[in-house]
Short mmCIF file of C-alpha atoms in Angstrom, two decimals:
data_model
loop_
_atom_site.label_atom_id
_atom_site.label_comp_id
_atom_site.label_asym_id
_atom_site.label_seq_id
_atom_site.Cartn_x
_atom_site.Cartn_y
_atom_site.Cartn_z
CA UNK A 1 -7.39 12.81 6.28
CA UNK A 2 -7.16 9.78 8.57
CA UNK A 3 -10.75 9.96 9.70
CA UNK A 4 -12.00 9.65 6.12
CA UNK A 5 -9.86 6.60 5.49
CA UNK A 6 -11.12 5.05 8.72
CA UNK A 7 -14.80 5.50 7.99
CA UNK A 8 -14.39 4.17 4.48
CA UNK A 9 -12.48 1.12 5.70
CA UNK A 10 -15.68 -0.19 7.28
CA UNK A 11 -16.58 -1.32 3.77
CA UNK A 12 -13.94 -4.05 3.98
CA UNK A 13 -15.56 -5.77 6.93
CA UNK A 14 -19.16 -5.55 5.81
CA UNK A 15 -19.00 -6.88 2.25
CA UNK A 16 -19.84 -10.40 3.31
CA UNK A 17 -22.82 -9.22 5.36
CA UNK A 18 -24.72 -7.50 2.54
CA UNK A 19 -27.78 -8.63 0.64
CA UNK A 20 -29.01 -6.91 -2.49
CA UNK A 21 -32.41 -5.31 -2.14
CA UNK A 22 -34.91 -4.31 -4.79
CA UNK A 23 -34.49 -0.56 -5.22
CA UNK A 24 -37.10 1.74 -6.62
CA UNK A 25 -36.47 3.39 -9.97
CA UNK A 26 -37.94 6.65 -11.12
CA UNK A 27 -39.09 7.15 -14.67
CA UNK A 28 -36.90 8.87 -17.20
CA UNK A 29 -33.67 6.88 -16.88
CA UNK A 30 -31.02 8.20 -19.27
CA UNK A 31 -29.50 5.10 -20.86
CA UNK A 32 -26.18 6.93 -21.15
CA UNK A 33 -25.83 6.64 -17.37
CA UNK A 34 -26.08 2.87 -17.31
CA UNK A 35 -22.84 0.91 -17.21
CA UNK A 36 -19.59 1.12 -15.27
CA UNK A 37 -18.04 4.35 -14.06
CA UNK A 38 -14.78 5.00 -12.30
CA UNK A 39 -13.40 7.99 -10.46
CA UNK A 40 -12.31 9.33 -7.13
CA UNK A 41 -13.72 10.41 -3.81
CA UNK A 42 -11.77 13.61 -3.28
CA UNK A 43 -10.33 13.12 0.20
CA UNK A 44 -8.61 16.21 1.66
CA UNK A 45 -5.06 15.22 0.65
CA UNK A 46 -5.44 12.40 -1.84
CA UNK A 47 -8.21 10.76 -3.88
CA UNK A 48 -9.67 7.30 -3.23
CA UNK A 49 -10.63 5.38 -6.35
CA UNK A 50 -14.12 3.86 -6.61
CA UNK A 51 -15.99 2.02 -9.35
CA UNK A 52 -19.78 2.20 -9.75
CA UNK A 53 -21.82 -0.25 -11.80
CA UNK A 54 -25.13 1.42 -12.65
CA UNK A 55 -28.04 -0.75 -13.77
CA UNK A 56 -31.67 0.21 -14.29
CA UNK A 57 -32.87 -1.34 -11.04
CA UNK A 58 -29.70 -2.06 -9.10
CA UNK A 59 -25.97 -1.42 -8.94
CA UNK A 60 -22.74 -2.04 -7.05
CA UNK A 61 -19.84 -0.15 -5.52
CA UNK A 62 -16.19 -1.29 -5.61
CA UNK A 63 -13.23 0.25 -3.77
CA UNK A 64 -10.14 -1.56 -5.18
CA UNK A 65 -7.66 -0.21 -2.63
CA UNK A 66 -9.75 -1.61 0.22
CA UNK A 67 -10.57 -4.97 -1.32
CA UNK A 68 -14.25 -4.05 -1.70
CA UNK A 69 -15.81 -5.55 -4.82
CA UNK A 70 -19.39 -5.34 -6.10
CA UNK A 71 -21.02 -4.14 -2.88
CA UNK A 72 -24.75 -3.83 -3.71
CA UNK A 73 -26.74 -0.60 -3.51
CA UNK A 74 -29.70 -0.44 -1.17
CA UNK A 75 -31.49 1.91 -3.54
CA UNK A 76 -30.86 3.70 -6.82
CA UNK A 77 -33.15 6.26 -8.46
CA UNK A 78 -32.85 8.16 -11.71
CA UNK A 79 -34.41 11.39 -12.89
CA UNK A 80 -33.19 12.18 -16.37
CA UNK A 81 -29.49 13.01 -16.05
CA UNK A 82 -29.53 12.71 -12.27
CA UNK A 83 -28.87 9.67 -10.10
CA UNK A 84 -29.16 9.17 -6.33
CA UNK A 85 -27.59 6.05 -4.78
CA UNK A 86 -28.07 4.83 -1.22
CA UNK A 87 -25.88 2.19 0.42
CA UNK A 88 -26.74 0.87 3.86
CA UNK A 89 -23.72 -0.34 5.86
CA UNK A 90 -25.51 -1.61 8.97
CA UNK A 91 -26.32 1.82 10.34
CA UNK A 92 -23.74 3.75 8.34
CA UNK A 93 -25.63 5.48 5.56
CA UNK A 94 -23.88 6.41 2.28
CA UNK A 95 -25.55 8.63 -0.30
CA UNK A 96 -24.02 9.32 -3.72
CA UNK A 97 -25.71 12.14 -5.59
CA UNK A 98 -24.56 12.64 -9.19
CA UNK A 99 -25.41 14.40 -12.42
CA UNK A 100 -24.42 13.38 -15.96
CA UNK A 101 -22.88 16.17 -18.01
CA UNK A 102 -21.53 15.00 -21.34
CA UNK A 103 -19.21 12.08 -20.58
CA UNK A 104 -18.79 12.92 -16.89
CA UNK A 105 -20.76 12.32 -13.69
CA UNK A 106 -20.10 14.86 -10.97
CA UNK A 107 -21.62 15.09 -7.53
CA UNK A 108 -21.10 14.31 -3.87
CA UNK A 109 -20.32 11.33 -1.63
CA UNK A 110 -21.94 11.61 1.81
CA UNK A 111 -21.30 9.40 4.83
CA UNK A 112 -21.86 10.01 8.53
CA UNK A 113 -22.22 13.75 8.10
CA UNK A 114 -19.17 14.10 5.83
CA UNK A 115 -19.67 15.38 2.30
CA UNK A 116 -16.93 15.00 -0.32
CA UNK A 117 -16.86 15.84 -4.04
CA UNK A 118 -16.84 13.01 -6.55
CA UNK A 119 -16.07 12.85 -10.26
CA UNK A 120 -16.64 9.79 -12.48
CA UNK A 121 -15.78 8.87 -16.07
CA UNK A 122 -16.70 5.76 -18.10
CA UNK A 123 -14.81 2.73 -16.77
CA UNK A 124 -11.82 1.56 -18.76
CA UNK A 125 -10.33 -1.68 -17.55
CA UNK A 126 -6.55 -1.45 -17.55
CA UNK A 127 -5.02 -4.51 -19.18
CA UNK A 128 -2.65 -6.12 -16.72
CA UNK A 129 0.94 -6.50 -17.91
CA UNK A 130 1.52 -9.31 -15.44
CA UNK A 131 0.36 -12.85 -14.70
CA UNK A 132 -1.96 -13.21 -11.69
CA UNK A 133 -0.88 -16.03 -9.38
CA UNK A 134 -2.04 -17.50 -6.06
CA UNK A 135 0.53 -18.48 -3.43
CA UNK A 136 -0.52 -20.57 -0.40
CA UNK A 137 0.10 -18.67 2.86
CA UNK A 138 -1.21 -18.73 6.40
CA UNK A 139 -4.95 -18.06 6.21
CA UNK A 140 -5.48 -18.71 2.52
CA UNK A 141 -3.90 -17.69 -0.78
CA UNK A 142 -1.77 -14.61 -1.39
CA UNK A 143 -2.81 -13.03 -4.69
CA UNK A 144 0.29 -11.74 -6.44
CA UNK A 145 1.52 -10.28 -9.73
CA UNK A 146 4.23 -12.16 -11.61
CA UNK A 147 5.89 -9.78 -14.06
CA UNK A 148 7.67 -11.54 -16.93
CA UNK A 149 10.23 -10.08 -19.33
CA UNK A 150 8.85 -10.07 -22.88
CA UNK A 151 11.37 -12.54 -24.27
CA UNK A 152 10.98 -16.16 -23.29
CA UNK A 153 13.66 -17.85 -21.23
CA UNK A 154 14.90 -18.33 -17.69
CA UNK A 155 15.39 -15.12 -15.71
CA UNK A 156 16.41 -13.93 -12.26
CA UNK A 157 13.37 -13.27 -10.05
CA UNK A 158 13.03 -10.31 -7.66
CA UNK A 159 10.47 -10.40 -4.84
CA UNK A 160 9.39 -6.79 -4.26
CA UNK A 161 8.16 -5.95 -0.74
CA UNK A 162 6.08 -2.80 -0.17
CA UNK A 163 6.59 -0.30 2.65
CA UNK A 164 4.62 0.58 5.78
CA UNK A 165 0.90 1.15 6.12
CA UNK A 166 -1.89 -0.09 3.82
CA UNK A 167 0.32 -0.25 0.73
CA UNK A 168 -0.52 -2.22 -2.39
CA UNK A 169 1.60 -4.07 -4.94
CA UNK A 170 2.01 -0.91 -7.02
CA UNK A 171 3.51 1.09 -4.14
CA UNK A 172 0.34 3.11 -3.49
CA UNK A 173 -0.78 3.72 0.10
CA UNK A 174 -4.44 4.33 0.92
CA UNK A 175 -4.87 8.01 1.71
CA UNK A 176 -1.45 9.03 0.39
CA UNK A 177 -2.07 9.32 -3.32
CA UNK A 178 -1.17 7.21 -6.35
CA UNK A 179 2.46 7.11 -7.49
CA UNK A 180 2.79 3.58 -8.98
CA UNK A 181 6.44 3.38 -7.88
CA UNK A 182 6.60 -0.39 -7.40
CA UNK A 183 4.54 -1.04 -10.54
CA UNK A 184 7.09 0.98 -12.49
CA UNK A 185 9.96 -0.81 -10.78
CA UNK A 186 8.56 -4.22 -11.78
CA UNK A 187 7.96 -3.12 -15.38
CA UNK A 188 11.38 -1.47 -15.70
CA UNK A 189 13.11 -4.56 -14.30
CA UNK A 190 11.21 -6.74 -16.79
CA UNK A 191 12.61 -4.56 -19.56
CA UNK A 192 16.07 -5.37 -18.16
CA UNK A 193 15.50 -9.13 -18.20
CA UNK A 194 14.46 -9.53 -14.54
CA UNK A 195 11.14 -11.12 -13.55
CA UNK A 196 9.41 -10.07 -10.32
CA UNK A 197 6.65 -10.95 -7.90
CA UNK A 198 4.83 -8.21 -5.98
CA UNK A 199 1.60 -8.25 -4.00
CA UNK A 200 -0.87 -6.21 -1.97
CA UNK A 201 -0.05 -6.50 1.72
CA UNK A 202 -2.36 -8.78 3.67
CA UNK A 203 -5.45 -6.91 4.85
CA UNK A 204 -5.78 -4.61 1.82
CA UNK A 205 -6.65 -4.76 -1.86
CA UNK A 206 -6.57 -8.24 -3.39
CA UNK A 207 -5.37 -9.68 -0.08
CA UNK A 208 -7.89 -7.99 2.22
CA UNK A 209 -9.44 -11.36 3.18
CA UNK A 210 -6.15 -12.63 4.66
CA UNK A 211 -6.43 -10.28 7.64
CA UNK A 212 -9.75 -8.78 8.74
CA UNK A 213 -8.64 -7.55 12.19
CA UNK A 214 -5.94 -4.93 12.66
CA UNK A 215 -4.75 -6.60 15.86
CA UNK A 216 -3.84 -9.74 13.87
CA UNK A 217 -1.12 -7.97 11.88
CA UNK A 218 2.55 -8.47 12.76
CA UNK A 219 6.00 -8.16 11.24
CA UNK A 220 6.40 -11.92 11.62
CA UNK A 221 3.32 -12.58 9.44
CA UNK A 222 4.69 -10.28 6.75
CA UNK A 223 8.03 -12.11 6.90
CA UNK A 224 6.29 -15.48 6.66
CA UNK A 225 4.45 -14.26 3.54
CA UNK A 226 7.83 -13.49 1.92
CA UNK A 227 9.11 -16.93 2.92
CA UNK A 228 6.11 -18.54 1.23
CA UNK A 229 6.71 -16.50 -1.93
CA UNK A 230 10.32 -17.73 -1.95
CA UNK A 231 9.09 -21.30 -1.47
CA UNK A 232 6.70 -20.86 -4.40
CA UNK A 233 9.43 -19.43 -6.63
CA UNK A 234 11.74 -22.35 -5.86
CA UNK A 235 8.98 -24.87 -6.56
CA UNK A 236 8.39 -23.36 -10.00
CA UNK A 237 11.94 -24.38 -10.95
CA UNK A 238 12.15 -21.83 -13.77
CA UNK A 239 14.06 -18.89 -12.32
CA UNK A 240 17.84 -18.54 -12.56
CA UNK A 241 18.09 -17.01 -9.10
CA UNK A 242 15.88 -15.44 -6.43
CA UNK A 243 16.43 -11.94 -5.02
CA UNK A 244 14.64 -9.76 -2.46
CA UNK A 245 13.98 -6.04 -2.87
CA UNK A 246 12.47 -4.30 0.17
CA UNK A 247 11.24 -0.70 0.13
CA UNK A 248 10.97 1.35 3.35
CA UNK A 249 9.52 -0.95 6.03
CA UNK A 250 9.77 -3.68 3.40
CA UNK A 251 13.53 -3.39 3.84
CA UNK A 252 13.30 -4.72 7.42
CA UNK A 253 10.82 -7.42 6.38
CA UNK A 254 13.09 -8.39 3.50
CA UNK A 255 16.25 -8.63 5.56
CA UNK A 256 14.46 -10.77 8.17
CA UNK A 257 13.23 -13.12 5.44
CA UNK A 258 16.70 -13.17 3.84
CA UNK A 259 18.25 -14.54 7.04
CA UNK A 260 16.36 -17.82 6.69
CA UNK A 261 16.51 -18.24 2.92
CA UNK A 262 19.08 -19.19 0.33
CA UNK A 263 18.54 -16.12 -1.83
CA UNK A 264 21.03 -14.66 -4.31
CA UNK A 265 20.88 -11.05 -3.10
CA UNK A 266 19.06 -8.50 -0.96
CA UNK A 267 18.40 -4.87 -1.94
CA UNK A 268 17.27 -2.31 0.62
CA UNK A 269 15.62 0.83 -0.79
CA UNK A 270 14.92 3.71 1.63
CA UNK A 271 15.23 1.33 4.56
CA UNK A 272 15.54 2.57 8.14
CA UNK A 273 18.76 1.87 10.01
CA UNK A 274 17.37 2.43 13.52
CA UNK A 275 14.64 0.85 15.66
CA UNK A 276 11.09 2.09 15.06
CA UNK A 277 10.78 3.86 18.43
CA UNK A 278 13.74 6.13 17.67
CA UNK A 279 12.28 7.03 14.28
CA UNK A 280 8.78 7.70 15.64
CA UNK A 281 10.10 9.99 18.37
CA UNK A 282 12.22 11.84 15.82
CA UNK A 283 9.24 12.32 13.49
CA UNK A 284 7.05 13.58 16.34
CA UNK A 285 9.64 15.99 17.74
CA UNK A 286 8.20 19.50 17.98
CA UNK A 287 4.70 18.32 17.05
CA UNK A 288 3.51 17.32 20.53
CA UNK A 289 3.22 19.08 23.86
CA UNK A 290 5.79 18.17 26.50
CA UNK A 291 3.20 16.05 28.33
CA UNK A 292 2.25 14.13 25.17
CA UNK A 293 5.92 13.67 24.27
CA UNK A 294 6.55 12.18 27.71
CA UNK A 295 3.52 9.90 27.35
CA UNK A 296 4.64 8.81 23.87
CA UNK A 297 8.11 7.94 25.17
CA UNK A 298 6.61 5.88 28.00
CA UNK A 299 4.16 4.09 25.68
CA UNK A 300 6.93 3.13 23.26
CA UNK A 301 9.12 1.90 26.10
CA UNK A 302 6.30 -0.31 27.37
CA UNK A 303 5.44 -1.67 23.94
CA UNK A 304 9.10 -2.40 23.28
CA UNK A 305 9.07 -4.63 26.35
CA UNK A 306 6.00 -6.41 24.96
CA UNK A 307 3.59 -4.81 27.44
CA UNK A 308 0.33 -3.33 26.06
CA UNK A 309 -0.81 0.08 27.31
CA UNK A 310 -4.44 0.35 28.38
CA UNK A 311 -4.82 4.11 28.89
CA UNK A 312 -3.99 6.35 25.92
CA UNK A 313 -4.68 10.09 25.61
CA UNK A 314 -7.23 11.05 22.98
CA UNK A 315 -4.57 12.90 20.98
CA UNK A 316 -2.46 9.73 20.68
CA UNK A 317 -5.24 7.25 19.92
CA UNK A 318 -4.55 7.22 16.17
CA UNK A 319 -0.94 6.20 16.84
CA UNK A 320 -1.35 3.82 19.77
CA UNK A 321 -4.96 2.58 19.70
CA UNK A 322 -5.28 -0.90 21.27
CA UNK A 323 -5.83 -2.64 17.93
CA UNK A 324 -2.49 -1.42 16.51
CA UNK A 325 -0.41 -2.17 19.61
CA UNK A 326 0.22 -5.86 18.74
CA UNK A 327 1.76 -4.79 15.44
CA UNK A 328 3.86 -2.08 17.09
CA UNK A 329 5.17 -4.58 19.65
CA UNK A 330 6.20 -6.93 16.86
CA UNK A 331 7.93 -4.07 14.99
CA UNK A 332 9.75 -2.61 17.98
CA UNK A 333 11.51 -5.93 18.66
CA UNK A 334 13.83 -5.44 15.70
CA UNK A 335 16.88 -3.25 15.16
CA UNK A 336 17.65 -3.06 11.40
CA UNK A 337 21.33 -2.42 12.15
CA UNK A 338 21.55 -5.79 13.91
CA UNK A 339 19.26 -7.57 11.46
CA UNK A 340 21.34 -6.66 8.42
CA UNK A 341 24.40 -8.18 10.08
CA UNK A 342 22.71 -11.58 9.74
CA UNK A 343 22.15 -11.33 5.99
CA UNK A 344 24.79 -13.48 4.34
CA UNK A 345 23.72 -12.85 0.73
CA UNK A 346 25.21 -9.88 -1.18
CA UNK A 347 23.54 -6.62 -0.10
CA UNK A 348 22.83 -3.41 -2.01
CA UNK A 349 21.67 -0.36 -0.04
CA UNK A 350 20.02 2.43 -2.05
CA UNK A 351 18.96 5.75 -0.55
CA UNK A 352 17.60 8.93 -2.09
CA UNK A 353 19.25 12.17 -1.02
CA UNK A 354 15.90 13.97 -1.25
CA UNK A 355 13.98 11.44 0.87
CA UNK A 356 12.00 13.44 3.46
CA UNK A 357 10.97 10.30 5.38
CA UNK A 358 14.23 8.36 5.75
CA UNK A 359 17.53 10.29 5.90
CA UNK A 360 20.77 9.26 4.21
CA UNK A 361 22.26 8.69 7.66
CA UNK A 362 20.05 5.59 8.06
CA UNK A 363 21.52 4.05 4.92
CA UNK A 364 24.99 4.73 6.26
CA UNK A 365 24.08 2.94 9.51
CA UNK A 366 23.03 -0.13 7.51
CA UNK A 367 26.26 0.01 5.51
CA UNK A 368 28.35 0.29 8.69
CA UNK A 369 26.73 -2.89 9.98
CA UNK A 370 27.32 -4.88 6.81
CA UNK A 371 30.73 -3.82 5.57
CA UNK A 372 30.56 -5.89 2.38
CA UNK A 373 27.31 -4.22 1.33
CA UNK A 374 27.28 -1.77 -1.57
CA UNK A 375 25.92 1.69 -0.77
CA UNK A 376 24.43 3.98 -3.42
CA UNK A 377 23.06 7.47 -2.77
CA UNK A 378 20.80 8.73 -5.57
CA UNK A 379 21.21 12.51 -5.64
CA UNK A 380 17.64 13.67 -6.43
CA UNK A 381 15.54 10.62 -5.52
CA UNK A 382 12.83 10.86 -2.84
CA UNK A 383 11.01 8.22 -0.78
CA UNK A 384 8.74 7.06 -3.61
CA UNK A 385 11.74 6.58 -5.91
CA UNK A 386 11.14 9.62 -8.11
CA UNK A 387 13.38 12.63 -8.76
CA UNK A 388 12.00 15.46 -6.62
CA UNK A 389 12.98 18.84 -5.17
CA UNK A 390 14.22 19.03 -1.59
CA UNK A 391 11.51 21.42 -0.42
CA UNK A 392 8.61 19.57 1.19
CA UNK A 393 5.67 20.88 -0.86
CA UNK A 394 7.24 20.03 -4.21
CA UNK A 395 8.51 16.73 -2.87
CA UNK A 396 5.10 15.68 -1.59
CA UNK A 397 3.45 16.62 -4.88
CA UNK A 398 5.21 13.66 -6.51
CA UNK A 399 3.42 11.24 -4.17
CA UNK A 400 0.20 11.61 -6.14
CA UNK A 401 1.63 11.88 -9.67
CA UNK A 402 1.84 8.45 -11.34
CA UNK A 403 3.09 10.01 -14.59
CA UNK A 404 6.55 10.73 -13.17
CA UNK A 405 9.15 8.06 -14.06
CA UNK A 406 11.47 6.42 -11.54
CA UNK A 407 14.95 7.80 -11.00
CA UNK A 408 17.05 6.34 -13.81
CA UNK A 409 19.99 5.53 -11.54
CA UNK A 410 17.77 3.33 -9.35
CA UNK A 411 16.79 0.74 -11.97
CA UNK A 412 20.26 0.72 -13.52
CA UNK A 413 21.88 0.00 -10.14
CA UNK A 414 19.46 -2.84 -9.30
CA UNK A 415 19.82 -4.35 -12.77
CA UNK A 416 23.61 -4.44 -12.57
CA UNK A 417 23.56 -5.80 -9.02
CA UNK A 418 21.11 -8.64 -9.77
CA UNK A 419 22.78 -9.64 -13.03
CA UNK A 420 26.11 -9.90 -11.22
#
């Protein structure tokens, strides 16, 4: 799966370099094909949404999750109900071959020798239930979603921080399916009289322009983004109180931001209680040869000391490639158990008993290091905040099902905690 995400990500860095050309058009264009279409490139484990705008002599491609908008075709040709699209990405050739059948375009997406199925339906723009805002941050403006309760008035505000990887404001990670967990959390909190701000992490989606190089990412930059959101919220002078909610890796980012801010509360959801190197080694146990396990241990030890590693085995390149090492070094500096000790605001720790990524024991470690914190274990909740079975296959199936609601106990617990 990773290789498909990687070769599609090149779109992000080449948008600014493109110039629309004058494509040739065959006779016999079916007018029903013209217009906007949306659908998915069917990656091996999860789909990647794309939007095509088909015109008679031109067109554009958008990939919302990667911050790609209106990238022009090199060529488009029609033959009745058939369409062939070519996109030239400076040597990387993309060909989309589709056929209109009723109200559906089906076909293939080809790039660099890879062929994937594609299915498109007429585009329907989803009406946003939030207010789009721009918050000044290092490198530009952070585009964010401000979710208001329906009734007018002054409300508490929760800043919702997404988890690890290329995760957007809705809780969806590129290559891992669409679950809309954080979108649902914001909407459910609004129904309980709590406003919220959430945002795509820098480098992806709406905030792709804020970071164009992987090596520029760091925990400290994520923390500074939260600090700027807090500063914005205070300047608005319309919220009763300001709270932080961090999910997964967002828990660590949130507790670091909370140490330097006068916030009303901090909520950790599915947050790790141990340093990242311990968790990575645990997750890789039994999946690597003894030699690769030894190399991994040595690499992590070096990175933890702030020393980059030049030579990496081919099998470990995806984990420890040079461009990701600066981020890993910034992450490995922190121990969540020590960081949560420095949070002086009231703390709520929530953990799902069916979380297959972060065990309940991590939540207990956080609780042990902040004795006044409240700890809540949600019996059936998994890592994406939905009720799920314990067995892995059924649990993972929820990661790409946005129709499933959040665990009821989760929203109720956060509502009561914030309103206190």
